[in-house]
Amino acid sequence: MSSHASRLIGTPYLKIEKHDHKNSSKRAALMVSKAQTSVRMGSLRARATKGEQRGPGFPRAVASESGEDLQMDSLGSPAMGVTVGDVSVATERVGVLLLNLGGPETLDDVRPFLYNLFADPDIIRLPSGLGWLQKPLATLVSSLRAPKSMEAYKSIGGGSPLRQITEEQADALKEALRDLGQEVEVYVGMRYWYPFTEDAIAQIKEDRVTKLVVLPLYPQFSISTSGSSLRLLEQLFREDDYLINMPHTVIPSWYQRPGYIQSMADLIVDERNKVFEDPDKAMIFFSAHGVPVSYVEEAGDPYKEEMEECVDLIMAEVKRRGANNPHTLAYQSRVGPVEWLQPYTDTTIEMLGEQGVKDLLAVPVSFVSEHIETLEEIDMEYRELAEESGIANWGRVPALNVNPIFINDLAQAVVEAMPYVGVIAATDASNSLVPNGKIDDLLEVYDRDRSVLPAPVAVWEWGFTKSAETWNGRFAIGGVISLLVLEIMTGSGVLRNFGFLQ
């Protein structure tokens, strides 16, 4: 592990690990932004003693005469009688918003779920001027993909368990916070299916929440997962006076937290000892959800760096328990004609089989809930591939779901974040490559120009590369767009005849 580099910004501080020039410059920009916030907070100290109104987005400050560090109420909360936007709230209400992807709960939900997914410009981004094709293209792609996806969901019981598990996590988190003496309401917001993020936000407003912690259920930050949800929240906040004045903070990643590391190590060691006749010979195989290489190399997504550090931390804990197994990391779930992070999970499994590996323990490292990518892609597709590749013994570590150590640590993370709405959390355990902060601060640094964020399906990049797959993909997308334009202009054609366009 590389050495820690810490920098003090007023009272809070940010620890940066494993520097690279591109991401370090982004983090440095955020540190400057937070330093400016610290200065503004300092000016609030004097105003607070005179009873002046605090600025929007800041916790109530209770300043000492000496001008030392801000002293805040329990959880840094506003006092009784809070005004958020134009609404006066008699008592303070604290909320936690859990963000996740969402998934179809029945086979009938599969096609509309896929439509919502592909209608997101961050999934399929069209060339400038062709945004009007987004919905027709989403209709076409979701219709073509639905039959295969329905078969996959049918194989795991007819729908995704993600909503049920996420709501169980919300209930468990609420209880864990209550055990810590905090009465907090926990909400669930899904990006592409029920309950939608918009539904959660509507409930937050109805409940008159006065302070909000946003907690994406992705251990590592990526502009394609947490970032997509945060962009939606940014839009919702900017359109609403109540929300834009409601103090909030985001915990964008938490892969380095001790409870997460401990619970992952527990599951790995337990499964290793249970499944294999000779546990020491098993290869520990971390499989993470992939992202396009362009996200990392062009947009500065810290996902790959955080994932590699996460695996290092987990394996260090595993080895402290006397398990010295070899391990490797690969990336799954790639789609489209662009290059994704490598090595790929499927090709790595084949390579391990060629190398004579007989015992393989799969670890879904970027997933904290069981869903289609663990229950079908890993448990069925990759297990079958492993057997075909000569791997005789297969094991798979379960997802964390409502693991008590994991949930209790998330509760502690929420408590630690509360007093520092709008600034960097001040405990060593809360620091990561992407520090806590407000939605617009995080997106300004990691997704400054939302309009040009690279997308998995690279329909905006014309021209050729050395990859025949990319050529074929781009020609195909070009043909689809041409076909859509023709049918929309003429009002007839094969797509309308088959019901893909209405």
Coordinates of C-alpha atoms in Angstrom, one line a residue, residues 15-501:
K15 CA -6.5 11.8 2.9
I16 CA -5.4 11.0 -0.7
E17 CA -3.9 7.7 -1.6
K18 CA -2.3 6.2 -4.7
H19 CA -1.8 9.5 -6.6
D20 CA -2.0 9.8 -10.4
H21 CA -1.8 13.1 -12.2
K22 CA -5.3 13.2 -13.6
N23 CA -7.3 12.2 -10.6
S24 CA -5.0 14.0 -8.2
S25 CA -5.7 17.3 -10.0
K26 CA -9.4 16.7 -9.7
R27 CA -9.1 16.0 -6.0
A28 CA -6.9 19.0 -5.6
A29 CA -9.7 21.1 -7.2
L30 CA -12.2 19.7 -4.8
M31 CA -9.8 20.5 -1.9
V32 CA -9.6 24.1 -3.0
S33 CA -13.4 24.2 -3.2
K34 CA -13.7 22.8 0.3
A35 CA -11.0 25.2 1.6
Q36 CA -13.2 28.0 0.3
T37 CA -16.2 26.4 2.1
S38 CA -14.1 26.3 5.3
V39 CA -13.4 30.0 5.0
R40 CA -17.2 30.7 4.6
M41 CA -17.8 28.5 7.6
G42 CA -15.3 30.5 9.6
S43 CA -17.2 33.7 8.8
L44 CA -20.4 32.0 10.0
R45 CA -18.9 31.7 13.5
A46 CA -19.1 35.4 14.2
R47 CA -22.5 35.8 12.6
A48 CA -23.9 32.9 14.6
T49 CA -23.2 34.6 17.9
K50 CA -25.2 37.6 16.7
G51 CA -28.1 35.5 15.7
E52 CA -27.8 36.2 11.9
Q53 CA -29.4 33.8 9.5
R54 CA -27.1 31.0 8.3
G55 CA -26.5 30.5 4.6
P56 CA -28.4 27.8 2.7
G57 CA -26.7 24.4 2.8
F58 CA -24.8 25.0 6.0
P59 CA -25.5 23.4 9.4
R60 CA -26.3 25.7 12.3
A61 CA -23.1 27.0 13.8
V62 CA -22.6 27.6 17.5
A63 CA -19.4 29.6 17.8
S64 CA -17.1 30.0 20.8
E65 CA -15.8 33.4 21.7
S66 CA -12.3 32.2 21.0
G67 CA -13.2 31.5 17.4
E68 CA -12.0 27.9 17.7
D69 CA -13.5 25.0 15.7
L70 CA -17.2 25.1 15.1
Q71 CA -19.3 23.4 17.9
M72 CA -22.5 21.9 16.5
D73 CA -25.6 20.5 18.0
S74 CA -25.9 16.7 18.1
L75 CA -25.3 15.5 14.5
G76 CA -24.6 19.1 13.5
S77 CA -28.4 19.7 13.3
P78 CA -30.4 22.9 13.0
A79 CA -32.2 24.1 16.1
M80 CA -35.9 23.6 16.7
G81 CA -37.9 25.8 14.3
V82 CA -36.2 25.4 10.9
T83 CA -37.0 27.1 7.7
V84 CA -36.2 25.1 4.5
G85 CA -36.9 27.1 1.4
D86 CA -40.3 28.9 2.0
V87 CA -41.4 26.2 4.4
S88 CA -41.2 26.5 8.2
V89 CA -40.7 23.2 10.0
A90 CA -41.5 23.0 13.7
T91 CA -38.9 20.3 14.4
E92 CA -35.8 19.0 12.7
R93 CA -36.2 15.8 10.7
V94 CA -33.1 13.9 9.5
G95 CA -33.3 11.7 6.4
V96 CA -31.0 9.2 4.8
L97 CA -31.5 8.5 1.1
L98 CA -30.2 5.2 -0.2
L99 CA -29.5 5.1 -3.9
N100 CA -29.4 2.0 -6.1
L101 CA -30.0 0.9 -9.7
G102 CA -33.3 -0.9 -9.4
G103 CA -34.5 -4.0 -11.2
P104 CA -37.7 -5.5 -12.6
E105 CA -39.8 -7.4 -10.0
T106 CA -41.7 -9.4 -12.5
L107 CA -41.2 -10.6 -16.1
D108 CA -43.7 -8.0 -17.3
D109 CA -41.4 -5.3 -15.8
V110 CA -38.4 -6.4 -17.9
R111 CA -39.1 -4.4 -21.1
P112 CA -40.1 -1.1 -19.4
F113 CA -37.1 -1.4 -17.0
L114 CA -34.8 -1.8 -20.0
Y115 CA -36.5 1.1 -21.7
N116 CA -35.8 3.3 -18.7
L117 CA -32.2 2.1 -18.7
F118 CA -31.6 2.8 -22.4
A119 CA -33.5 6.1 -22.4
D120 CA -30.9 7.5 -20.1
P121 CA -28.4 9.6 -22.2
D122 CA -25.6 8.3 -19.9
I123 CA -26.2 4.8 -21.2
I124 CA -26.8 5.5 -24.9
R125 CA -25.5 9.0 -25.8
L126 CA -26.5 10.2 -29.3
P127 CA -24.6 12.8 -31.4
S128 CA -25.5 16.4 -30.9
G129 CA -28.8 17.2 -32.6
L130 CA -30.1 13.7 -32.5
G131 CA -31.4 13.7 -29.0
W132 CA -35.0 13.4 -30.3
L133 CA -34.1 9.8 -31.3
Q134 CA -33.3 8.8 -27.7
K135 CA -36.8 7.4 -26.9
P136 CA -37.4 5.6 -30.2
L137 CA -33.9 4.1 -29.9
A138 CA -34.6 3.0 -26.3
T139 CA -37.8 1.5 -27.5
L140 CA -36.0 -0.5 -30.2
V141 CA -33.1 -1.7 -28.0
S142 CA -35.3 -2.6 -25.0
S143 CA -37.6 -4.6 -27.3
L144 CA -34.7 -6.5 -28.9
R145 CA -33.0 -7.2 -25.5
A146 CA -36.2 -8.1 -23.6
P147 CA -36.5 -11.7 -24.6
K148 CA -33.0 -12.7 -23.5
S149 CA -33.3 -10.6 -20.3
M150 CA -36.6 -12.2 -19.5
E151 CA -35.0 -15.7 -19.8
A152 CA -32.3 -14.6 -17.4
Y153 CA -34.8 -13.2 -14.8
K154 CA -36.9 -16.3 -15.2
S155 CA -33.9 -18.4 -14.2
I156 CA -33.6 -16.6 -10.9
G157 CA -37.3 -16.8 -10.0
G158 CA -39.0 -14.4 -12.3
G159 CA -37.7 -11.0 -11.1
S160 CA -35.0 -9.1 -9.3
P161 CA -34.8 -9.3 -5.5
L162 CA -33.0 -6.0 -5.4
R163 CA -35.9 -3.9 -4.2
Q164 CA -36.8 -6.3 -1.4
I165 CA -33.1 -6.5 -0.2
T166 CA -32.6 -2.7 -0.5
E167 CA -35.7 -2.1 1.6
E168 CA -34.5 -4.6 4.2
Q169 CA -31.2 -2.8 4.2
A170 CA -33.0 0.5 4.8
D171 CA -35.0 -1.0 7.7
A172 CA -31.8 -2.5 9.2
L173 CA -30.0 0.8 8.9
K174 CA -32.8 2.7 10.6
E175 CA -32.6 0.3 13.5
A176 CA -28.8 0.5 13.7
L177 CA -29.1 4.3 13.8
R178 CA -31.7 4.1 16.5
D179 CA -29.3 1.9 18.5
L180 CA -26.8 4.8 18.2
G181 CA -29.4 7.2 19.6
Q182 CA -30.4 8.8 16.3
E183 CA -34.0 8.9 15.1
V184 CA -33.6 9.0 11.3
E185 CA -35.9 8.1 8.5
V186 CA -34.4 6.1 5.7
Y187 CA -35.6 6.3 2.1
V188 CA -34.9 4.2 -1.0
G189 CA -34.5 5.7 -4.4
M190 CA -33.9 3.6 -7.5
R191 CA -32.5 5.0 -10.8
Y192 CA -34.5 2.9 -13.3
W193 CA -37.3 1.2 -11.5
Y194 CA -39.7 1.5 -8.5
P195 CA -39.4 3.1 -6.1
F196 CA -37.8 5.8 -8.3
T197 CA -35.5 8.4 -7.0
E198 CA -38.2 11.0 -7.8
D199 CA -40.7 9.1 -5.6
A200 CA -38.2 9.1 -2.7
I201 CA -37.6 12.8 -3.1
A202 CA -41.4 13.5 -3.1
Q203 CA -41.7 11.5 0.2
I204 CA -38.7 13.4 1.7
K205 CA -40.5 16.7 0.9
E206 CA -43.8 15.4 2.2
D207 CA -42.1 14.4 5.4
R208 CA -40.5 17.8 5.7
V209 CA -37.0 16.5 6.1
T210 CA -34.7 19.3 7.1
K211 CA -31.3 17.6 6.7
L212 CA -30.3 14.8 4.3
V213 CA -27.5 12.3 4.0
V214 CA -27.3 10.8 0.5
L215 CA -25.7 7.3 0.6
P216 CA -25.3 5.4 -2.8
L217 CA -25.2 1.7 -2.2
Y218 CA -22.1 1.3 -4.4
P219 CA -18.9 0.8 -2.3
Q220 CA -16.8 2.5 -5.0
F221 CA -17.6 5.7 -6.7
S222 CA -18.2 5.8 -10.5
I223 CA -19.7 8.5 -12.6
S224 CA -21.7 5.8 -14.3
T225 CA -23.5 4.5 -11.1
S226 CA -23.4 6.9 -8.2
G227 CA -22.7 9.8 -10.6
S228 CA -25.8 9.0 -12.7
S229 CA -28.0 9.1 -9.6
L230 CA -26.3 12.3 -8.4
R231 CA -26.9 14.0 -11.7
L232 CA -30.6 13.2 -11.4
L233 CA -30.6 14.5 -7.8
E234 CA -28.8 17.7 -8.9
Q235 CA -31.5 18.3 -11.5
L236 CA -34.3 17.7 -8.9
F237 CA -32.7 19.9 -6.3
R238 CA -32.2 22.8 -8.7
E239 CA -35.8 22.7 -9.8
D240 CA -37.2 22.9 -6.2
D241 CA -36.8 25.7 -3.7
Y242 CA -37.3 23.4 -0.7
L243 CA -34.7 20.9 -1.9
I244 CA -32.1 23.5 -2.9
N245 CA -32.2 25.0 0.6
M246 CA -32.2 21.7 2.4
P247 CA -28.7 21.0 3.9
H248 CA -27.3 17.8 2.6
T249 CA -24.1 15.8 2.2
V250 CA -23.2 12.8 0.0
I251 CA -21.1 9.8 1.1
P252 CA -20.0 9.0 -2.4
S253 CA -17.8 5.9 -1.6
W254 CA -17.1 3.8 1.5
Y255 CA -15.0 0.9 0.2
Q256 CA -12.3 1.6 2.8
R257 CA -14.5 1.6 5.9
P258 CA -13.4 -1.0 8.5
G259 CA -16.9 -2.6 8.8
Y260 CA -17.1 -3.2 5.1
I261 CA -13.6 -4.6 4.9
Q262 CA -14.2 -6.8 7.9
S263 CA -17.5 -8.2 6.7
M264 CA -16.1 -8.9 3.3
A265 CA -13.1 -10.7 4.8
D266 CA -15.5 -12.7 7.1
L267 CA -17.5 -14.0 4.1
I268 CA -14.4 -14.9 2.1
V269 CA -12.7 -16.8 4.9
D270 CA -16.0 -18.6 5.9
E271 CA -16.8 -19.6 2.3
R272 CA -13.2 -20.6 1.6
N273 CA -13.1 -23.0 4.6
K274 CA -16.6 -24.4 3.9
V275 CA -16.4 -25.2 0.2
F276 CA -12.9 -26.5 -0.5
E277 CA -11.2 -29.6 0.6
D278 CA -7.9 -27.8 0.7
P279 CA -8.8 -24.2 1.3
D280 CA -5.2 -22.9 0.9
K281 CA -5.2 -23.9 -2.8
A282 CA -8.3 -21.9 -3.8
M283 CA -7.9 -18.9 -6.1
I284 CA -9.8 -15.9 -4.7
F285 CA -11.4 -14.4 -7.8
F286 CA -12.8 -10.8 -7.3
S287 CA -15.4 -9.9 -10.0
A288 CA -16.4 -6.3 -10.3
H289 CA -18.9 -4.6 -12.5
G290 CA -17.0 -3.0 -15.4
V291 CA -17.1 0.5 -16.9
P292 CA -15.8 1.7 -20.2
V293 CA -12.1 2.6 -20.3
S294 CA -13.0 6.1 -21.6
Y295 CA -14.7 6.8 -18.3
V296 CA -11.4 6.3 -16.5
E297 CA -8.9 7.6 -19.1
E298 CA -11.0 10.5 -20.5
A299 CA -13.4 11.5 -17.7
G300 CA -11.1 10.8 -14.8
D301 CA -13.5 8.3 -13.1
P302 CA -11.8 7.1 -9.9
Y303 CA -13.6 3.7 -10.0
K304 CA -10.7 1.6 -11.2
E305 CA -8.3 3.1 -8.6
E306 CA -10.8 2.7 -5.8
M307 CA -11.6 -0.9 -6.8
E308 CA -7.9 -1.9 -6.8
E309 CA -7.4 -0.3 -3.4
C310 CA -10.5 -2.0 -2.1
V311 CA -9.3 -5.4 -3.1
D312 CA -5.9 -4.7 -1.6
L313 CA -7.6 -3.8 1.7
I314 CA -9.8 -6.9 1.8
M315 CA -6.9 -9.2 1.0
A316 CA -4.8 -7.6 3.7
E317 CA -7.5 -8.4 6.2
V318 CA -7.9 -11.9 4.8
K319 CA -4.2 -12.6 5.2
R320 CA -4.2 -11.2 8.7
R321 CA -6.5 -14.2 9.5
G322 CA -3.9 -16.6 8.2
A323 CA -5.4 -17.2 4.7
N324 CA -2.6 -16.7 2.2
N325 CA -4.5 -17.6 -1.0
P326 CA -3.6 -16.1 -4.4
H327 CA -6.1 -13.6 -5.8
T328 CA -7.0 -11.8 -8.9
L329 CA -9.4 -9.0 -10.0
A330 CA -11.5 -8.9 -13.3
Y331 CA -14.4 -7.0 -14.6
Q332 CA -17.8 -8.3 -15.8
S333 CA -21.0 -7.2 -17.6
R334 CA -19.5 -5.3 -20.5
V335 CA -21.9 -4.3 -23.3
G336 CA -21.6 -2.4 -26.6
P337 CA -18.7 -2.0 -29.1
V338 CA -16.3 0.0 -26.9
E339 CA -13.4 -1.2 -24.8
W340 CA -14.2 -1.8 -21.1
L341 CA -11.9 -2.2 -18.1
Q342 CA -9.8 -5.3 -18.4
P343 CA -9.1 -8.1 -17.6
Y344 CA -12.6 -9.4 -18.4
T345 CA -14.1 -11.9 -16.1
D346 CA -14.9 -14.5 -18.8
T347 CA -11.5 -14.5 -20.4
T348 CA -9.8 -14.5 -17.0
I349 CA -11.7 -17.6 -16.0
E350 CA -10.6 -19.3 -19.2
M351 CA -7.0 -18.3 -18.6
L352 CA -7.1 -19.6 -15.1
G353 CA -8.4 -22.9 -16.3
E354 CA -5.5 -23.1 -18.9
Q355 CA -3.1 -22.4 -16.0
G356 CA -4.3 -25.4 -14.1
V357 CA -6.4 -23.7 -11.4
K358 CA -8.9 -26.2 -10.0
D359 CA -10.4 -24.4 -7.0
L360 CA -12.0 -20.9 -7.6
L361 CA -13.8 -18.8 -5.1
A362 CA -15.8 -16.0 -6.8
V363 CA -16.2 -12.7 -4.9
P364 CA -18.7 -10.1 -6.2
V365 CA -16.8 -7.1 -4.9
S366 CA -18.9 -4.2 -6.3
F367 CA -22.3 -5.6 -5.3
V368 CA -23.7 -5.4 -1.8
S369 CA -27.1 -7.1 -2.7
E370 CA -28.0 -10.2 -4.6
H371 CA -29.4 -9.4 -8.0
I372 CA -29.2 -10.6 -11.7
E373 CA -25.4 -10.1 -12.0
T374 CA -24.7 -12.3 -9.0
L375 CA -27.5 -14.8 -9.2
E376 CA -27.5 -15.4 -13.0
E377 CA -24.3 -14.0 -14.5
I378 CA -21.9 -15.2 -11.8
D379 CA -23.7 -18.2 -10.4
M380 CA -24.8 -19.7 -13.7
E381 CA -22.9 -18.3 -16.7
Y382 CA -19.5 -17.9 -15.1
R383 CA -19.8 -21.1 -13.1
E384 CA -20.6 -23.0 -16.3
L385 CA -17.7 -21.4 -18.1
A386 CA -15.4 -22.3 -15.2
E387 CA -16.4 -26.0 -15.4
E388 CA -15.9 -25.9 -19.2
S389 CA -12.4 -24.4 -18.6
G390 CA -11.4 -27.3 -16.3
I391 CA -12.0 -25.7 -12.9
A392 CA -13.3 -28.5 -10.8
N393 CA -14.4 -26.8 -7.6
W394 CA -16.4 -23.6 -7.6
G395 CA -17.5 -21.4 -4.7
R396 CA -19.2 -18.0 -4.5
V397 CA -19.1 -15.6 -1.6
P398 CA -22.7 -14.3 -0.9
A399 CA -23.5 -10.6 -1.1
L400 CA -23.5 -8.6 2.1
N401 CA -27.3 -7.9 2.1
V402 CA -28.1 -7.1 5.7
N403 CA -24.9 -8.4 7.3
P404 CA -24.9 -6.8 10.8
I405 CA -21.3 -5.7 10.7
F406 CA -21.8 -4.1 7.3
I407 CA -25.1 -2.3 8.3
N408 CA -23.7 -1.1 11.7
D409 CA -20.7 0.4 9.9
L410 CA -22.9 2.2 7.4
A411 CA -24.9 3.6 10.3
Q412 CA -21.6 4.9 11.9
A413 CA -20.7 6.4 8.5
V414 CA -24.0 8.3 8.5
V415 CA -23.4 9.6 12.0
E416 CA -19.9 10.7 11.2
A417 CA -21.1 12.6 8.1
M418 CA -23.9 14.5 9.8
P419 CA -22.0 17.3 11.4
Y420 CA -20.1 18.2 8.2
V421 CA -22.9 19.0 5.7
G422 CA -21.1 20.7 2.8
V423 CA -17.6 20.0 4.0
I424 CA -15.2 17.0 4.2
A425 CA -15.9 14.5 6.9
A426 CA -13.3 14.8 9.7
T427 CA -12.6 11.2 10.7
D428 CA -9.9 9.1 9.2
A429 CA -12.4 6.2 8.5
S430 CA -14.6 8.5 6.4
N431 CA -11.9 9.6 4.0
S432 CA -11.5 8.1 0.5
L433 CA -10.3 9.0 -2.9
V434 CA -13.7 10.8 -3.4
P435 CA -14.4 12.8 -0.2
N436 CA -17.8 13.6 1.2
G437 CA -19.4 16.7 -0.1
K438 CA -22.4 18.4 -1.6
I439 CA -23.9 17.0 -4.9
D440 CA -22.9 20.0 -7.0
D441 CA -19.3 20.0 -5.6
L442 CA -18.8 16.4 -6.4
L443 CA -20.2 16.6 -9.9
E444 CA -18.2 19.8 -10.6
V445 CA -15.0 18.0 -9.9
Y446 CA -15.7 14.5 -11.3
D447 CA -18.2 15.3 -14.0
R448 CA -17.7 18.9 -14.9
D449 CA -19.2 18.8 -18.4
R450 CA -22.2 16.5 -18.1
S451 CA -22.9 16.9 -21.9
V452 CA -19.8 15.0 -23.0
L453 CA -19.5 12.2 -20.5
P454 CA -18.4 9.1 -22.5
A455 CA -21.1 6.4 -22.6
P456 CA -21.0 2.6 -22.9
V457 CA -22.5 2.6 -26.4
A458 CA -20.2 5.0 -28.4
V459 CA -22.6 6.1 -31.1
W460 CA -21.2 9.6 -31.1
E461 CA -17.7 8.5 -32.0
W462 CA -17.5 8.1 -35.8
G463 CA -14.3 6.8 -37.5
F464 CA -12.3 3.6 -37.3
T465 CA -10.1 1.8 -34.9
K466 CA -8.1 -1.5 -35.1
S467 CA -11.0 -3.4 -33.5
A468 CA -13.3 -5.1 -36.0
E469 CA -15.9 -5.4 -33.2
T470 CA -15.9 -1.6 -32.9
W471 CA -16.3 -1.2 -36.7
N472 CA -19.2 -3.6 -36.8
G473 CA -20.9 -2.0 -33.8
R474 CA -20.6 1.5 -35.2
F475 CA -21.9 0.5 -38.6
A476 CA -24.8 -1.3 -36.9
I477 CA -25.7 1.7 -34.8
G478 CA -25.4 4.0 -37.8
G479 CA -27.8 1.7 -39.7
V480 CA -30.3 1.7 -36.8
I481 CA -30.3 5.5 -36.6
S482 CA -30.8 5.7 -40.3
L483 CA -33.7 3.2 -40.1
L484 CA -35.3 5.1 -37.3
V485 CA -35.0 8.4 -39.1
L486 CA -36.6 6.9 -42.2
E487 CA -39.5 5.3 -40.4
I488 CA -40.2 8.4 -38.3
M489 CA -40.2 10.6 -41.4
T490 CA -42.4 8.2 -43.5
G491 CA -44.6 6.9 -40.7
S492 CA -44.3 3.3 -41.9
G493 CA -41.7 0.5 -42.0
V494 CA -40.6 -2.8 -40.5
L495 CA -40.1 -1.5 -37.0
R496 CA -43.7 -0.1 -36.8
N497 CA -45.1 -3.3 -38.3
F498 CA -43.5 -5.3 -35.5
G499 CA -44.6 -2.9 -32.8
F500 CA -41.2 -1.4 -31.9
L501 CA -42.4 2.1 -32.8

